[in-house]
Amino acid sequence: MAEVATQPKSKANIGSLRIGLFTDTYAPQVNGVSISLQLVSEGLQRRGHQVTIFAPRIPGYTDDQPGVVRLPSLKYLNDPPIYVAVLGTPRSTWSLTRKHFDVLHAHSPLTVGLLAYFTASTKNLPLIYTYHTSITDYTHYLKIIGGTGVIRHAARWFSTTSTNLGDQIVVPSPKFHRLLLEQKVNKPIHTIPNGIDLSNFKAAKNPGSFRSRLGLKSDAPILLSVGRVAPEKRLDFLIDAFVRMSNRVPEAHLVFAGDGSALQKLEEHAAATKVKDRIHFLGMVNRDELPDLLHDATVFLSASTTEVHPISVIEAIASGLPMVAVQDEAFEGMIIENENGHLTPLDVNAFSETLVKLLSDPEKLERYGKCSTELSKKYSIEAQVRSLEDLYIEAILQNWRGSFMSRISAKLKF
């Protein structure tokens, strides 16, 4: 029976757990999974647990945090660059056989995730699996065989099969909880929202720094998008909506922060508009500077319908930003209509009209911003870590009971 775990419970004096986290994407790659995983690992360590992260080796990159084991890898895709760990090598086998764990937690279904499953099976350990991404939304990256209906069907089958390898399943949002039920996932499903260090986004360290960098006045409205620049994010839609509203709010500017495979095409799209001087591309922004950028902005935008529980949105509401996004279940609880923002149809006219009305109402902008700050309080990394900790303990106890009963049953049969 599916289960929702949204409120952390308290368990005292549980001791230090030995936790293995397995991921196919990690630093220096910047995406929601890698950021979330780093925050979770740091949070678990602060609570006294021993954490080891297994991830593919990225050529030329050296980790500056302890406890990261890099596995031999091959480059699978160039754009975006994706590395896949090679299983069965002496390095990967030695790394796992020499370590002792209480629980394993896989964060992806590819080779490192499969390594977690094989290790859990071999060592009789509980396996938690977090379903971060609907891979059927990304079949367009399989250029060799194409994003056809056959490929989407195969991706759906693989998604269900790999998810069912876990003993307990974690999803970051109700959207994915419903999706996994539709896909006939038959393991317990727990909804544990992503969390961030809210204190980092309470205030800007250098107020106005990005406005100065862009040469913008202190009162110029900044419409901000932060995240990976990829086709599925529909950032061209934001440009089209901005062009549509540009004459009615001539002092507004559109700012993109992020890098990705669609950046050049997006820049060309912007350059062909009549408002190219009011559209800015910052590229990848250092995470230490991100609070400054968010606090310089006026409204946060999203046109993506492939999100899960986007950390970029949590960071935006934690910074007190009003929100305007295309309707999607991923924003459930984070963007509430007429409270901290608006959700519109995937329609340029509707989106631009919503922005014009919001920017013309300073009182509403202020009220929405305050509401965003309040809504963000339930998305702390501390709450996420405590919920995961409780799930780890539950999985360990269930695994122990199962092993105990199996031994008893075997003895009785003998």
Coordinates of C-alpha atoms in Angstrom, one line a residue:
M1 CA 0.0 0.0 0.0
A2 CA 1.4 3.4 -1.0
E3 CA 2.3 5.7 1.9
V4 CA 2.9 9.4 2.2
A5 CA 5.6 10.7 4.5
T6 CA 5.6 14.4 4.6
Q7 CA 6.2 15.3 8.2
P8 CA 9.4 14.3 9.9
K9 CA 9.0 12.3 13.1
S10 CA 11.5 12.3 15.9
K11 CA 13.7 9.3 16.8
A12 CA 16.2 9.8 19.5
N13 CA 19.6 8.1 20.1
I14 CA 19.5 5.9 17.0
G15 CA 23.3 5.9 16.7
S16 CA 25.3 6.4 13.6
L17 CA 24.1 4.7 10.4
R18 CA 26.4 3.7 7.7
I19 CA 24.7 4.9 4.5
G20 CA 25.7 4.3 0.9
L21 CA 24.3 6.8 -1.6
F22 CA 24.4 5.8 -5.3
T23 CA 24.0 8.2 -8.2
D24 CA 24.7 8.5 -11.9
T25 CA 25.0 12.3 -11.6
Y26 CA 27.0 14.3 -9.2
A27 CA 29.4 17.3 -9.0
P28 CA 30.7 19.0 -11.0
Q29 CA 27.4 18.4 -12.9
V30 CA 24.8 21.0 -11.8
N31 CA 21.2 19.8 -11.7
G32 CA 18.5 19.2 -9.2
V33 CA 19.6 15.6 -8.4
S34 CA 23.3 16.5 -7.8
I35 CA 22.4 19.6 -5.7
S36 CA 19.8 17.7 -3.6
L37 CA 22.2 14.8 -3.1
Q38 CA 25.0 17.0 -1.8
L39 CA 22.6 18.8 0.6
V40 CA 21.2 15.4 1.9
S41 CA 24.7 13.9 2.4
E42 CA 25.8 17.0 4.3
G43 CA 22.6 16.9 6.4
L44 CA 23.0 13.2 7.3
Q45 CA 26.6 13.8 8.3
R46 CA 25.6 16.7 10.5
R47 CA 23.3 14.2 12.3
G48 CA 26.3 11.9 12.9
H49 CA 25.8 9.4 10.1
Q50 CA 28.6 7.9 8.0
V51 CA 27.9 8.6 4.3
T52 CA 29.6 7.3 1.2
I53 CA 28.6 8.5 -2.2
F54 CA 29.3 6.4 -5.3
A55 CA 29.2 8.2 -8.6
P56 CA 30.8 8.0 -12.1
R57 CA 34.3 9.5 -12.5
I58 CA 34.3 12.8 -14.4
P59 CA 37.6 13.3 -16.3
G60 CA 39.6 16.2 -14.9
Y61 CA 37.5 16.7 -11.8
T62 CA 38.7 16.1 -8.3
D63 CA 36.3 16.0 -5.3
D64 CA 36.9 18.4 -2.5
Q65 CA 34.5 16.6 -0.1
P66 CA 35.4 13.3 1.7
G67 CA 33.5 10.1 1.3
V68 CA 33.0 10.2 -2.5
V69 CA 34.0 7.1 -4.4
R70 CA 34.4 7.6 -8.1
L71 CA 33.8 4.7 -10.4
P72 CA 35.4 4.1 -13.8
S73 CA 33.1 5.6 -16.5
L74 CA 32.5 6.0 -20.2
K75 CA 31.0 9.1 -21.9
Y76 CA 27.5 8.2 -23.0
L77 CA 26.2 11.5 -24.4
N78 CA 28.1 14.6 -25.4
D79 CA 25.2 17.1 -25.2
P80 CA 24.4 17.2 -22.4
P81 CA 27.6 15.4 -21.2
I82 CA 26.6 12.2 -19.4
Y83 CA 29.0 9.6 -18.0
V84 CA 28.0 6.1 -17.2
A85 CA 29.9 4.0 -14.7
V86 CA 31.4 0.7 -15.9
L87 CA 30.3 -2.2 -13.7
G88 CA 32.4 -5.2 -12.8
T89 CA 35.8 -3.4 -12.8
P90 CA 38.3 -4.1 -10.0
R91 CA 37.8 -0.5 -8.8
S92 CA 34.0 -0.7 -8.4
T93 CA 34.1 -4.3 -6.9
W94 CA 36.9 -3.4 -4.4
S95 CA 35.2 -0.2 -3.4
L96 CA 32.1 -2.0 -2.3
T97 CA 33.5 -5.3 -0.8
R98 CA 35.7 -3.4 1.6
K99 CA 32.9 -1.3 3.0
H100 CA 30.1 -2.1 5.5
F101 CA 26.7 -0.5 5.2
D102 CA 23.4 -0.5 7.1
V103 CA 21.3 0.8 4.2
L104 CA 21.8 1.7 0.6
H105 CA 20.0 4.5 -1.3
A106 CA 20.0 4.6 -5.1
H107 CA 19.2 7.9 -6.8
S108 CA 19.1 6.8 -10.4
P109 CA 18.2 3.7 -12.5
L110 CA 21.3 3.6 -14.6
T111 CA 24.5 1.6 -13.9
V112 CA 25.3 3.1 -10.5
G113 CA 21.7 2.4 -9.5
L114 CA 22.0 -1.2 -10.7
L115 CA 25.3 -1.4 -8.7
A116 CA 23.3 -0.4 -5.6
Y117 CA 20.8 -3.2 -6.3
F118 CA 23.4 -5.9 -6.8
T119 CA 25.2 -4.8 -3.7
A120 CA 22.0 -4.8 -1.6
S121 CA 21.1 -8.3 -2.9
T122 CA 24.6 -9.7 -2.3
K123 CA 24.9 -8.2 1.2
N124 CA 21.3 -8.6 2.2
L125 CA 20.9 -4.9 2.8
P126 CA 17.7 -2.7 2.5
L127 CA 17.6 -0.6 -0.7
I128 CA 15.9 2.7 -0.9
Y129 CA 15.2 4.1 -4.3
T130 CA 14.4 7.8 -5.1
Y131 CA 12.5 8.3 -8.3
H132 CA 13.9 11.7 -9.4
T133 CA 13.2 11.8 -13.1
S134 CA 10.5 10.5 -15.5
I135 CA 12.8 9.1 -18.2
T136 CA 9.9 9.1 -20.7
D137 CA 10.2 12.9 -20.8
Y138 CA 13.8 12.7 -22.0
T139 CA 13.7 10.2 -24.8
H140 CA 14.4 13.0 -27.3
Y141 CA 18.0 12.8 -26.2
L142 CA 18.3 9.3 -27.7
K143 CA 19.1 10.8 -31.1
I144 CA 20.5 7.5 -32.5
I145 CA 17.2 5.6 -32.2
G146 CA 14.9 8.6 -31.9
G147 CA 12.2 9.5 -29.4
T148 CA 9.6 7.3 -31.0
G149 CA 6.5 5.8 -29.4
V150 CA 8.4 2.5 -29.2
I151 CA 11.2 4.1 -27.3
R152 CA 8.8 5.8 -24.9
H153 CA 7.1 2.5 -24.2
A154 CA 10.4 0.8 -23.5
A155 CA 11.4 3.7 -21.3
R156 CA 8.2 3.3 -19.3
W157 CA 8.8 -0.4 -18.9
F158 CA 12.4 0.2 -17.8
S159 CA 11.2 2.9 -15.4
T160 CA 8.7 0.6 -13.7
T161 CA 11.0 -2.4 -13.6
S162 CA 14.0 -0.5 -12.1
T163 CA 11.9 1.3 -9.6
N164 CA 10.4 -2.0 -8.3
L165 CA 14.0 -3.1 -7.5
G166 CA 13.9 -0.9 -4.4
D167 CA 12.4 -2.1 -1.1
Q168 CA 11.1 1.4 -0.3
I169 CA 10.5 4.1 -2.9
V170 CA 10.9 7.9 -2.4
V171 CA 9.4 10.5 -4.6
P172 CA 9.9 14.3 -4.1
S173 CA 6.3 15.3 -5.0
P174 CA 2.7 14.1 -5.2
K175 CA 3.0 14.3 -9.0
F176 CA 5.4 11.4 -9.1
H177 CA 3.5 9.5 -6.4
R178 CA 0.5 9.5 -8.8
L179 CA 2.8 8.6 -11.7
L180 CA 4.3 5.6 -10.1
L181 CA 0.9 4.3 -9.1
E182 CA -0.2 4.6 -12.7
Q183 CA 2.9 2.7 -13.7
K184 CA 2.0 -0.2 -11.4
V185 CA 4.9 0.2 -9.0
N186 CA 4.2 -2.3 -6.3
K187 CA 6.5 -1.2 -3.5
P188 CA 5.7 1.3 -0.7
I189 CA 5.9 4.9 -1.9
H190 CA 6.9 7.7 0.4
T191 CA 6.6 11.4 -0.6
I192 CA 9.5 13.3 0.9
P193 CA 9.8 16.8 -0.5
N194 CA 13.2 18.2 -1.5
G195 CA 14.8 20.6 1.0
I196 CA 17.4 23.3 1.0
D197 CA 19.3 25.3 3.6
L198 CA 16.7 28.1 4.0
S199 CA 19.2 30.3 5.9
N200 CA 21.2 30.8 2.7
F201 CA 18.3 32.5 1.0
K202 CA 16.9 34.8 3.7
A203 CA 18.9 37.7 2.5
A204 CA 21.4 38.8 -0.2
K205 CA 25.1 39.2 0.8
N206 CA 25.6 41.8 -1.9
P207 CA 22.3 43.5 -2.7
G208 CA 22.1 45.0 -6.2
S209 CA 25.3 43.2 -7.4
F210 CA 23.6 41.6 -10.4
R211 CA 21.7 44.7 -11.3
S212 CA 25.0 46.6 -11.4
R213 CA 26.6 43.8 -13.4
L214 CA 23.7 44.1 -16.0
G215 CA 23.6 47.9 -15.8
L216 CA 20.0 47.9 -14.6
K217 CA 18.3 50.5 -12.5
S218 CA 17.3 49.6 -9.0
D219 CA 13.5 49.8 -9.8
A220 CA 13.7 48.0 -13.2
P221 CA 11.6 44.8 -13.0
I222 CA 13.7 41.6 -13.5
L223 CA 11.9 38.5 -14.7
L224 CA 14.2 35.6 -13.8
S225 CA 14.6 32.0 -15.0
V226 CA 17.2 29.8 -13.2
G227 CA 18.2 26.3 -14.3
R228 CA 19.5 24.0 -17.0
V229 CA 19.0 25.4 -20.5
A230 CA 17.4 22.5 -22.4
P231 CA 14.6 22.0 -24.9
E232 CA 12.2 20.5 -22.3
K233 CA 12.4 23.7 -20.2
R234 CA 10.6 25.7 -22.9
L235 CA 12.7 28.8 -22.4
D236 CA 11.9 30.0 -25.9
F237 CA 8.3 30.3 -24.6
L238 CA 9.4 32.8 -21.9
I239 CA 11.1 34.9 -24.6
D240 CA 8.0 34.9 -26.7
A241 CA 5.9 35.9 -23.8
F242 CA 8.3 38.7 -22.9
V243 CA 8.3 40.0 -26.4
R244 CA 4.5 40.1 -26.3
M245 CA 4.4 42.2 -23.1
S246 CA 7.5 44.3 -23.8
N247 CA 5.7 47.4 -25.1
R248 CA 3.4 47.5 -22.1
V249 CA 6.2 47.2 -19.5
P250 CA 9.1 48.9 -21.3
E251 CA 11.3 49.0 -18.3
A252 CA 11.3 45.2 -17.6
H253 CA 14.2 42.9 -18.4
L254 CA 14.3 39.1 -18.8
V255 CA 17.3 37.3 -17.3
F256 CA 18.4 33.7 -17.8
A257 CA 20.8 32.0 -15.4
G258 CA 22.1 28.6 -16.4
D259 CA 23.9 26.6 -19.1
G260 CA 22.9 23.7 -21.3
S261 CA 22.6 22.2 -24.7
A262 CA 20.0 24.7 -25.9
L263 CA 21.8 27.9 -24.9
Q264 CA 23.2 28.8 -28.3
K265 CA 19.8 28.3 -30.0
L266 CA 18.1 30.3 -27.2
E267 CA 20.6 33.2 -27.6
E268 CA 19.9 33.2 -31.3
H269 CA 16.2 33.3 -30.7
A270 CA 16.6 36.3 -28.4
A271 CA 18.9 38.1 -30.8
A272 CA 16.2 38.0 -33.5
T273 CA 13.7 39.8 -31.3
K274 CA 13.0 43.5 -31.1
V275 CA 13.9 43.5 -27.4
K276 CA 17.2 41.7 -27.6
D277 CA 18.9 44.4 -25.5
R278 CA 16.5 43.6 -22.6
I279 CA 17.2 39.9 -22.6
H280 CA 20.3 38.8 -20.7
F281 CA 22.2 35.5 -20.4
L282 CA 24.3 35.1 -17.3
G283 CA 25.5 31.5 -18.0
M284 CA 26.2 29.3 -15.0
V285 CA 26.0 31.3 -11.8
N286 CA 28.1 30.3 -8.8
R287 CA 25.8 28.9 -6.1
D288 CA 27.3 31.2 -3.5
E289 CA 26.1 34.1 -5.6
L290 CA 22.6 32.7 -6.3
P291 CA 20.9 34.3 -3.3
D292 CA 22.1 37.7 -4.5
L293 CA 20.6 37.1 -8.0
L294 CA 17.3 35.9 -6.6
H295 CA 17.0 38.9 -4.3
D296 CA 17.7 41.2 -7.2
A297 CA 14.9 39.7 -9.2
T298 CA 11.2 40.8 -9.2
V299 CA 9.4 37.7 -10.4
F300 CA 10.5 34.1 -10.9
L301 CA 9.4 32.3 -14.1
S302 CA 9.0 28.7 -15.3
A303 CA 7.5 27.3 -18.5
S304 CA 8.6 23.7 -17.9
T305 CA 6.1 20.8 -17.5
T306 CA 8.8 18.1 -16.9
E307 CA 9.7 19.2 -13.4
V308 CA 9.4 17.0 -10.3
H309 CA 9.9 19.1 -7.3
P310 CA 12.3 21.8 -8.5
I311 CA 15.0 23.0 -6.1
S312 CA 15.2 26.2 -8.2
V313 CA 11.6 27.0 -7.3
I314 CA 12.2 26.3 -3.6
E315 CA 15.2 28.6 -3.7
A316 CA 13.1 31.3 -5.3
I317 CA 10.2 31.2 -2.8
A318 CA 12.8 31.0 0.0
S319 CA 14.1 34.3 -1.4
G320 CA 10.6 35.8 -1.2
L321 CA 9.9 36.0 -5.0
P322 CA 6.5 36.0 -6.5
M323 CA 6.0 33.2 -9.0
V324 CA 4.5 32.9 -12.5
A325 CA 4.7 29.4 -14.1
V326 CA 2.9 27.2 -16.6
Q327 CA 0.5 24.9 -15.0
D328 CA 2.1 21.6 -13.8
E329 CA 1.5 19.3 -10.9
A330 CA 5.1 19.6 -9.9
F331 CA 4.4 23.0 -8.4
E332 CA 1.7 21.7 -6.0
G333 CA 2.2 23.3 -2.6
M334 CA 5.0 25.6 -3.9
I335 CA 3.0 28.0 -6.1
I336 CA -0.5 28.7 -4.9
E337 CA -2.8 30.7 -7.2
N338 CA -3.5 34.2 -6.0
E339 CA -1.4 33.6 -2.9
N340 CA 2.2 33.7 -4.0
G341 CA 1.8 33.7 -7.7
H342 CA 0.0 32.4 -10.8
L343 CA -0.2 29.2 -12.8
T344 CA -1.2 29.8 -16.5
P345 CA -2.0 27.6 -19.4
L346 CA 0.8 26.9 -21.9
D347 CA -0.3 29.9 -23.9
V348 CA 2.0 32.9 -24.7
N349 CA -0.9 35.4 -24.5
A350 CA -2.1 34.2 -21.1
F351 CA 1.4 34.1 -19.7
S352 CA 2.3 37.6 -20.8
E353 CA -1.0 39.1 -19.7
T354 CA -0.5 37.6 -16.2
L355 CA 2.9 39.2 -16.0
V356 CA 1.7 42.6 -17.1
K357 CA -1.1 42.6 -14.5
L358 CA 1.2 41.4 -11.7
L359 CA 4.0 43.9 -12.5
S360 CA 1.4 46.7 -12.4
D361 CA 0.4 45.9 -8.8
P362 CA 3.2 46.6 -6.3
E363 CA 1.0 45.7 -3.4
K364 CA 0.3 42.3 -4.8
L365 CA 4.0 41.7 -5.6
E366 CA 4.9 42.4 -2.0
R367 CA 2.1 40.2 -0.6
Y368 CA 3.0 37.4 -2.9
G369 CA 6.7 37.6 -1.9
K370 CA 5.8 37.4 1.8
C371 CA 3.6 34.4 1.1
S372 CA 6.4 32.7 -0.8
T373 CA 8.7 33.1 2.2
E374 CA 6.1 31.4 4.5
L375 CA 5.5 28.6 2.0
S376 CA 9.2 27.8 1.8
K377 CA 9.5 27.0 5.5
K378 CA 8.2 23.5 5.0
Y379 CA 11.1 22.7 2.6
S380 CA 14.1 22.8 4.9
I381 CA 16.9 20.3 4.4
E382 CA 16.6 19.4 8.1
A383 CA 13.0 18.2 7.5
Q384 CA 14.0 16.2 4.5
V385 CA 16.9 14.5 6.3
R386 CA 14.9 13.6 9.3
S387 CA 12.2 12.0 7.1
L388 CA 14.9 10.0 5.2
E389 CA 16.5 9.0 8.5
D390 CA 13.2 7.6 9.7
L391 CA 12.7 5.7 6.5
Y392 CA 16.2 4.3 6.7
I393 CA 15.5 3.0 10.2
E394 CA 12.1 1.5 9.1
A395 CA 13.8 -0.2 6.2
I396 CA 16.6 -1.6 8.3
L397 CA 14.1 -3.0 10.9
Q398 CA 12.0 -4.6 8.2
N399 CA 15.0 -6.1 6.5
W400 CA 16.2 -7.5 9.9
R401 CA 12.7 -9.0 10.6
G402 CA 12.6 -10.6 7.2
S403 CA 16.0 -12.1 7.5
F404 CA 15.2 -13.4 11.0
M405 CA 12.0 -15.0 9.9
S406 CA 13.7 -16.5 6.9
R407 CA 16.3 -18.1 9.1
I408 CA 13.6 -19.4 11.5
S409 CA 11.7 -20.8 8.6
A410 CA 14.7 -22.5 7.2
K411 CA 15.5 -24.2 10.5
L412 CA 11.9 -25.4 10.9
K413 CA 12.0 -26.9 7.4
F414 CA 15.3 -28.6 8.2

